[in-house]
Amino acid sequence: MLSTLRIRHIGVIDDALLEFGPGFTVLTGETGAGKTMIVTGLTMLLGGRLDRGRTRESSTVDGTLSLAGHDELATALDELGADEDDGEVLVVRRVTRDGRSRAQLGGVPIPIGTLARLVGTAVTVHGQSDQQRLRDPDAQREALDRFASQEIGPLRERHREIWRERSALTERLAALDALLAERDRRGTALREALERLEQADPQVGEDEALRTELERLGSAEELRGAAGQAVLALVGDDDGPAAGALLDVAGEVLGRAARTDATLQPLVERLDAMRIELSDVAAEISRYADDIDASPGRLEEANARLHELTVLVRDLGAMLPGPDGPAEDITTLLETSRTAAIELDRFEGAEQERGLAAARLAELEPELAAAADALTAARTTAAAALSAAVQEELRHLEMPDAAIRVDVSVQSHRSHGRDAVAILLAPHPGAEHLPVGQAASGGELSRVMLALEVALSSSRSDRSAAPVFVFDEIDAGIGGRAALAVGQRLARLARHAQVIVVTHLPQVAAHAGTHLQIVKSSREGTTSSTVEHLDRPGRIRELARMLAGDAASDLALAHAEELLDEARTVTGGESPARGAGG
């Protein structure tokens, strides 16, 4: 429920605090006192816009809302890290004249859209031009579903589960068809490319290694000459000294000296090591020179292999491109071939997956049709019950000759079924049933809306999350017995919900459990309004003013007291919904 509402600097209201009762709260006041500003403030709290003409430098509304039963709101508070106080949350909305708007939920700043979504689940405002549920087919279907939620709810959820699975399968089939079309276009070429690559069996870096080898083989004569000269310099021949022979002489001379001076022995050993290393180097150079001549056909073989790999890269590079474009060497081609192999694997599994998806989709179609049929049957039954319930409420609202009908017809299949729901009204005998928004006058439309709300609330099984209804002059265009009837039905609605009503009719106001009066005052040329909570004597005076325009008339006071007592007798107490959650 909505516990308090504080409005600052909106229209004629400087600062007003409203404390609502848990059942039926009524707001009254003279014309121009600011009753509309109260509804405007409530609408702001739900994320609505504020007319710039009613905005001061800064207009603020804050309200205290009970969390009991409102699971979505409570969950959102946990996710936001917002504060709550003894099961209640403070909602704040501030609008400046230059159009800037701020909202807070439990002390945490939130977007206006989030405010509207979360607080809108707990509070519903009905104005004279706000009977959208009586004009919008989707809203009428949702109203019917809420009326019979125990029967329709599980069937609708089952239908939605099948619909979601069918939608997912349909999307997957489209993706698989695209994949198979790609397979038909590229699959064969990719497979042939991979087979050709497998037959050639190239190795990572092989083309670069071949180029290096070919450069060496092309300079064989020069390399052999260099190797021969090096060997000759190291080991020599009969024509002249060489490094090896000179090392032998140095070793022999130093060895003889070491027999006299032992400190020379380490140097002798180093010379011996150098002689061995020189001999090894000379041997390796000789083997290198021999290898150049060992395979006279290797030059032709290497050239042929490099040509084969070059052609492979040229032919397959564009077919198996990498992230930077066509492959330009064997190493890159081998890397991109792995991606192609993965793509082929996807192609291979796509046909089988498509078959399974198509088979499951075929199974789902009759399941979906059966679920839709069951939903239609449940809605058709509920429509008859809702028609009867609203018809009974209209009888109590002084519209006994009006005939209400809730029609369920076929429309295109959607996630909620294939049912279109329309609330139709024949305002008098012999009249054609038309959409209620067309058939009803302003006063009738208000009563039909009230009848619908009472019927829907009476059918609710969960009383812990009773909603908050705000009615802005729902009694416009009616009076007399019809006004009394509206007051009685509002009191009945307040048994299952918190009801806040702005009214100008004493017959309606008398049925409330809590009475708030908007009081206008003028001082120094400035008009402002405040809100007063009325006790019984105050209520009698206000009802007398509403009845006769004179709160001091003995006759009006007596009539007002009688009206208040009769209303208490009818409703069975001041606040029939006291203790209901909000």
PDB file of C-alpha atoms in Angstrom, residues 358-464:
ATOM      1  CA  ALA A 358      12.946 -30.045 -38.450  1.00  0.00           C
ATOM      2  CA  ALA A 359      11.617 -33.233 -36.855  1.00  0.00           C
ATOM      3  CA  ARG A 360      11.246 -31.539 -33.471  1.00  0.00           C
ATOM      4  CA  LEU A 361       9.554 -28.539 -35.099  1.00  0.00           C
ATOM      5  CA  ALA A 362       7.060 -30.875 -36.753  1.00  0.00           C
ATOM      6  CA  GLU A 363       6.346 -32.415 -33.331  1.00  0.00           C
ATOM      7  CA  LEU A 364       5.829 -28.993 -31.782  1.00  0.00           C
ATOM      8  CA  GLU A 365       3.188 -27.785 -34.223  1.00  0.00           C
ATOM      9  CA  PRO A 366       0.386 -30.053 -32.933  1.00  0.00           C
ATOM     10  CA  GLU A 367       1.569 -29.444 -29.355  1.00  0.00           C
ATOM     11  CA  LEU A 368       1.318 -25.690 -29.901  1.00  0.00           C
ATOM     12  CA  ALA A 369      -2.094 -26.027 -31.532  1.00  0.00           C
ATOM     13  CA  ALA A 370      -3.334 -28.130 -28.606  1.00  0.00           C
ATOM     14  CA  ALA A 371      -1.958 -25.619 -26.093  1.00  0.00           C
ATOM     15  CA  ALA A 372      -3.640 -22.763 -27.970  1.00  0.00           C
ATOM     16  CA  ASP A 373      -6.939 -24.689 -28.070  1.00  0.00           C
ATOM     17  CA  ALA A 374      -6.775 -25.311 -24.322  1.00  0.00           C
ATOM     18  CA  LEU A 375      -6.040 -21.637 -23.728  1.00  0.00           C
ATOM     19  CA  THR A 376      -8.941 -20.568 -25.923  1.00  0.00           C
ATOM     20  CA  ALA A 377     -11.303 -22.923 -24.095  1.00  0.00           C
ATOM     21  CA  ALA A 378     -10.201 -21.617 -20.690  1.00  0.00           C
ATOM     22  CA  ARG A 379     -10.527 -18.009 -21.818  1.00  0.00           C
ATOM     23  CA  THR A 380     -13.956 -18.638 -23.300  1.00  0.00           C
ATOM     24  CA  THR A 381     -15.147 -20.091 -19.989  1.00  0.00           C
ATOM     25  CA  ALA A 382     -13.530 -17.238 -18.045  1.00  0.00           C
ATOM     26  CA  ALA A 383     -15.075 -14.679 -20.411  1.00  0.00           C
ATOM     27  CA  ALA A 384     -18.556 -15.896 -19.529  1.00  0.00           C
ATOM     28  CA  ALA A 385     -17.755 -15.705 -15.813  1.00  0.00           C
ATOM     29  CA  LEU A 386     -16.207 -12.223 -16.133  1.00  0.00           C
ATOM     30  CA  SER A 387     -19.213 -11.026 -18.145  1.00  0.00           C
ATOM     31  CA  ALA A 388     -21.532 -12.215 -15.389  1.00  0.00           C
ATOM     32  CA  ALA A 389     -19.383 -10.667 -12.635  1.00  0.00           C
ATOM     33  CA  VAL A 390     -19.161  -7.269 -14.364  1.00  0.00           C
ATOM     34  CA  GLN A 391     -22.864  -7.437 -15.250  1.00  0.00           C
ATOM     35  CA  GLU A 392     -23.667  -7.944 -11.545  1.00  0.00           C
ATOM     36  CA  GLU A 393     -21.459  -5.004 -10.593  1.00  0.00           C
ATOM     37  CA  LEU A 394     -23.183  -2.803 -13.177  1.00  0.00           C
ATOM     38  CA  ARG A 395     -26.515  -3.706 -11.623  1.00  0.00           C
ATOM     39  CA  HIS A 396     -25.211  -2.375  -8.303  1.00  0.00           C
ATOM     40  CA  LEU A 397     -23.898   0.709 -10.110  1.00  0.00           C
ATOM     41  CA  GLU A 398     -27.362   1.699 -11.356  1.00  0.00           C
ATOM     42  CA  MET A 399     -26.837   0.343 -14.863  1.00  0.00           C
ATOM     43  CA  PRO A 400     -29.260  -2.617 -14.676  1.00  0.00           C
ATOM     44  CA  ASP A 401     -30.309  -2.359 -18.309  1.00  0.00           C
ATOM     45  CA  ALA A 402     -26.773  -2.351 -19.695  1.00  0.00           C
ATOM     46  CA  ALA A 403     -25.558  -5.651 -21.104  1.00  0.00           C
ATOM     47  CA  ILE A 404     -21.859  -6.446 -20.930  1.00  0.00           C
ATOM     48  CA  ARG A 405     -20.227  -9.175 -22.994  1.00  0.00           C
ATOM     49  CA  VAL A 406     -16.640 -10.395 -23.123  1.00  0.00           C
ATOM     50  CA  ASP A 407     -15.913 -11.894 -26.534  1.00  0.00           C
ATOM     51  CA  VAL A 408     -13.035 -14.250 -27.349  1.00  0.00           C
ATOM     52  CA  SER A 409     -12.257 -14.406 -31.080  1.00  0.00           C
ATOM     53  CA  VAL A 410      -9.456 -15.725 -33.277  1.00  0.00           C
ATOM     54  CA  GLN A 411      -6.508 -13.592 -34.306  1.00  0.00           C
ATOM     55  CA  SER A 412      -3.036 -14.308 -35.673  1.00  0.00           C
ATOM     56  CA  HIS A 413      -1.086 -16.705 -33.493  1.00  0.00           C
ATOM     57  CA  ARG A 414       1.223 -14.992 -30.987  1.00  0.00           C
ATOM     58  CA  SER A 415       3.174 -15.947 -27.885  1.00  0.00           C
ATOM     59  CA  HIS A 416       0.089 -15.524 -25.655  1.00  0.00           C
ATOM     60  CA  GLY A 417      -2.153 -17.630 -27.932  1.00  0.00           C
ATOM     61  CA  ARG A 418      -4.437 -16.849 -30.817  1.00  0.00           C
ATOM     62  CA  ASP A 419      -7.202 -15.145 -28.852  1.00  0.00           C
ATOM     63  CA  ALA A 420      -8.422 -11.572 -29.209  1.00  0.00           C
ATOM     64  CA  VAL A 421     -10.475 -10.379 -26.248  1.00  0.00           C
ATOM     65  CA  ALA A 422     -12.991  -7.551 -26.509  1.00  0.00           C
ATOM     66  CA  ILE A 423     -15.235  -6.102 -23.808  1.00  0.00           C
ATOM     67  CA  LEU A 424     -18.500  -5.093 -25.488  1.00  0.00           C
ATOM     68  CA  LEU A 425     -21.373  -3.048 -24.095  1.00  0.00           C
ATOM     69  CA  ALA A 426     -25.002  -2.585 -25.059  1.00  0.00           C
ATOM     70  CA  PRO A 427     -25.985   0.431 -22.881  1.00  0.00           C
ATOM     71  CA  HIS A 428     -29.718  -0.243 -23.110  1.00  0.00           C
ATOM     72  CA  PRO A 429     -32.066  -3.010 -24.304  1.00  0.00           C
ATOM     73  CA  GLY A 430     -32.107  -3.410 -28.058  1.00  0.00           C
ATOM     74  CA  ALA A 431     -28.800  -1.620 -28.552  1.00  0.00           C
ATOM     75  CA  GLU A 432     -26.031  -3.310 -30.476  1.00  0.00           C
ATOM     76  CA  HIS A 433     -23.038  -4.595 -28.503  1.00  0.00           C
ATOM     77  CA  LEU A 434     -20.100  -2.317 -29.345  1.00  0.00           C
ATOM     78  CA  PRO A 435     -16.593  -1.894 -27.907  1.00  0.00           C
ATOM     79  CA  VAL A 436     -17.174  -0.347 -24.531  1.00  0.00           C
ATOM     80  CA  GLY A 437     -15.067   2.707 -25.367  1.00  0.00           C
ATOM     81  CA  GLN A 438     -17.523   3.519 -28.169  1.00  0.00           C
ATOM     82  CA  ALA A 439     -20.795   2.476 -26.575  1.00  0.00           C
ATOM     83  CA  ALA A 440     -20.495   4.119 -23.145  1.00  0.00           C
ATOM     84  CA  SER A 441     -20.860   7.770 -22.184  1.00  0.00           C
ATOM     85  CA  GLY A 442     -18.311   9.386 -19.864  1.00  0.00           C
ATOM     86  CA  GLY A 443     -20.193   8.467 -16.677  1.00  0.00           C
ATOM     87  CA  GLU A 444     -21.008   4.990 -17.964  1.00  0.00           C
ATOM     88  CA  LEU A 445     -17.405   4.393 -18.957  1.00  0.00           C
ATOM     89  CA  SER A 446     -16.260   5.274 -15.444  1.00  0.00           C
ATOM     90  CA  ARG A 447     -18.747   2.834 -13.923  1.00  0.00           C
ATOM     91  CA  VAL A 448     -17.846   0.046 -16.348  1.00  0.00           C
ATOM     92  CA  MET A 449     -14.200   0.534 -15.445  1.00  0.00           C
ATOM     93  CA  LEU A 450     -15.035   0.419 -11.743  1.00  0.00           C
ATOM     94  CA  ALA A 451     -17.183  -2.674 -12.243  1.00  0.00           C
ATOM     95  CA  LEU A 452     -14.297  -4.368 -14.021  1.00  0.00           C
ATOM     96  CA  GLU A 453     -11.817  -3.472 -11.280  1.00  0.00           C
ATOM     97  CA  VAL A 454     -14.156  -4.741  -8.560  1.00  0.00           C
ATOM     98  CA  ALA A 455     -14.739  -8.000 -10.441  1.00  0.00           C
ATOM     99  CA  LEU A 456     -11.017  -8.507 -11.021  1.00  0.00           C
ATOM    100  CA  SER A 457     -10.071  -7.719  -7.429  1.00  0.00           C
ATOM    101  CA  SER A 458     -12.805  -9.954  -6.040  1.00  0.00           C
ATOM    102  CA  SER A 459     -11.387 -12.864  -8.044  1.00  0.00           C
ATOM    103  CA  ARG A 460      -7.846 -12.508  -6.684  1.00  0.00           C
ATOM    104  CA  SER A 461      -6.665 -15.408  -4.558  1.00  0.00           C
ATOM    105  CA  ASP A 462      -3.500 -13.677  -3.280  1.00  0.00           C
ATOM    106  CA  ARG A 463      -4.493 -10.943  -0.843  1.00  0.00           C
ATOM    107  CA  SER A 464      -0.894 -10.265   0.281  1.00  0.00           C
TER     108      SER A 464
END
